[in-house]
Amino acid sequence: MRACILLHLFFASLLTSAQSVLADPHILRDTLTLLDTTRQRTIPIALYHRADEPLDGLPVILFSHGYNENKPGSYLLYRWLLDPLVKDGYVVVSVQHELPGDPPLAMKGDI
């Protein structure tokens, strides 16, 4: 069982490394953190766009990666999906929905 877990972690690290190496240099990822002042909650955002054209007038896609068990940075793990959208002329905004300190979502029982 331990070998299986180590093997899984090894392949996961390879995928993450490959994603960084294969990222298109003509596509920029800017990150920023917004503040929800009502709840005093930070909202990490990533903005993907082409480096060589202005953002004015481009259509925007809001990418929702879904629930990822409060893992930090999960909104940054989808370049393989988002870069082709940027190449097609879109600006893509990816949002980190949950934060590490958030209580886990109910997945069973009376939800």
Tab-separated table of C-alpha atoms in Angstrom, residues 46-103:
chain	number	residue	atom	x	y	z
A	46	ALA	CA	-5.761	33.735	-11.675
A	47	LEU	CA	-6.122	35.648	-14.932
A	48	TYR	CA	-4.865	33.933	-18.114
A	49	HIS	CA	-4.348	36.046	-21.229
A	50	ARG	CA	-2.147	36.417	-24.289
A	51	ALA	CA	1.020	38.398	-23.734
A	52	ASP	CA	0.872	40.076	-27.141
A	53	GLU	CA	-2.606	41.624	-27.244
A	54	PRO	CA	-4.618	44.077	-25.135
A	55	LEU	CA	-7.396	42.726	-22.915
A	56	ASP	CA	-9.964	45.327	-23.982
A	57	GLY	CA	-12.935	43.833	-25.788
A	58	LEU	CA	-11.932	40.174	-25.414
A	59	PRO	CA	-14.568	37.689	-24.265
A	60	VAL	CA	-14.118	36.338	-20.729
A	61	ILE	CA	-14.548	32.784	-19.477
A	62	LEU	CA	-15.007	32.226	-15.731
A	63	PHE	CA	-13.474	28.825	-15.010
A	64	SER	CA	-14.873	26.983	-12.009
A	65	HIS	CA	-12.691	23.986	-11.177
A	66	GLY	CA	-15.165	22.601	-8.634
A	67	TYR	CA	-14.596	21.309	-5.135
A	68	ASN	CA	-11.089	20.101	-4.397
A	69	GLU	CA	-11.206	19.349	-0.659
A	70	ASN	CA	-9.811	22.771	0.338
A	71	LYS	CA	-6.463	22.139	-1.357
A	72	PRO	CA	-4.660	25.460	-1.793
A	73	GLY	CA	-3.665	26.452	-5.299
A	74	SER	CA	-6.039	24.070	-7.066
A	75	TYR	CA	-7.234	26.972	-9.225
A	76	LEU	CA	-3.744	27.036	-10.797
A	77	LEU	CA	-3.631	23.403	-11.952
A	78	TYR	CA	-5.565	23.599	-15.231
A	79	ARG	CA	-3.231	25.221	-17.772
A	80	TRP	CA	-3.649	22.199	-20.039
A	81	LEU	CA	-7.325	23.157	-20.339
A	82	LEU	CA	-7.118	26.952	-20.120
A	83	ASP	CA	-4.198	27.734	-22.459
A	84	PRO	CA	-6.084	26.530	-25.578
A	85	LEU	CA	-9.001	28.818	-24.642
A	86	VAL	CA	-6.612	31.762	-24.387
A	87	LYS	CA	-5.110	30.853	-27.777
A	88	ASP	CA	-8.655	30.982	-29.189
A	89	GLY	CA	-8.982	34.617	-28.066
A	90	TYR	CA	-10.505	34.384	-24.594
A	91	VAL	CA	-9.389	35.827	-21.287
A	92	VAL	CA	-9.838	33.157	-18.617
A	93	VAL	CA	-10.458	33.865	-14.930
A	94	SER	CA	-9.935	30.961	-12.518
A	95	VAL	CA	-11.160	31.260	-8.915
A	96	GLN	CA	-10.055	29.378	-5.794
A	97	HIS	CA	-13.434	28.642	-4.216
A	98	GLU	CA	-12.435	27.094	-0.922
A	99	LEU	CA	-9.472	27.881	1.287
A	100	PRO	CA	-7.436	25.565	3.547
A	101	GLY	CA	-9.126	26.875	6.728
A	102	ASP	CA	-12.672	26.360	5.445
A	103	PRO	CA	-14.752	23.536	6.903
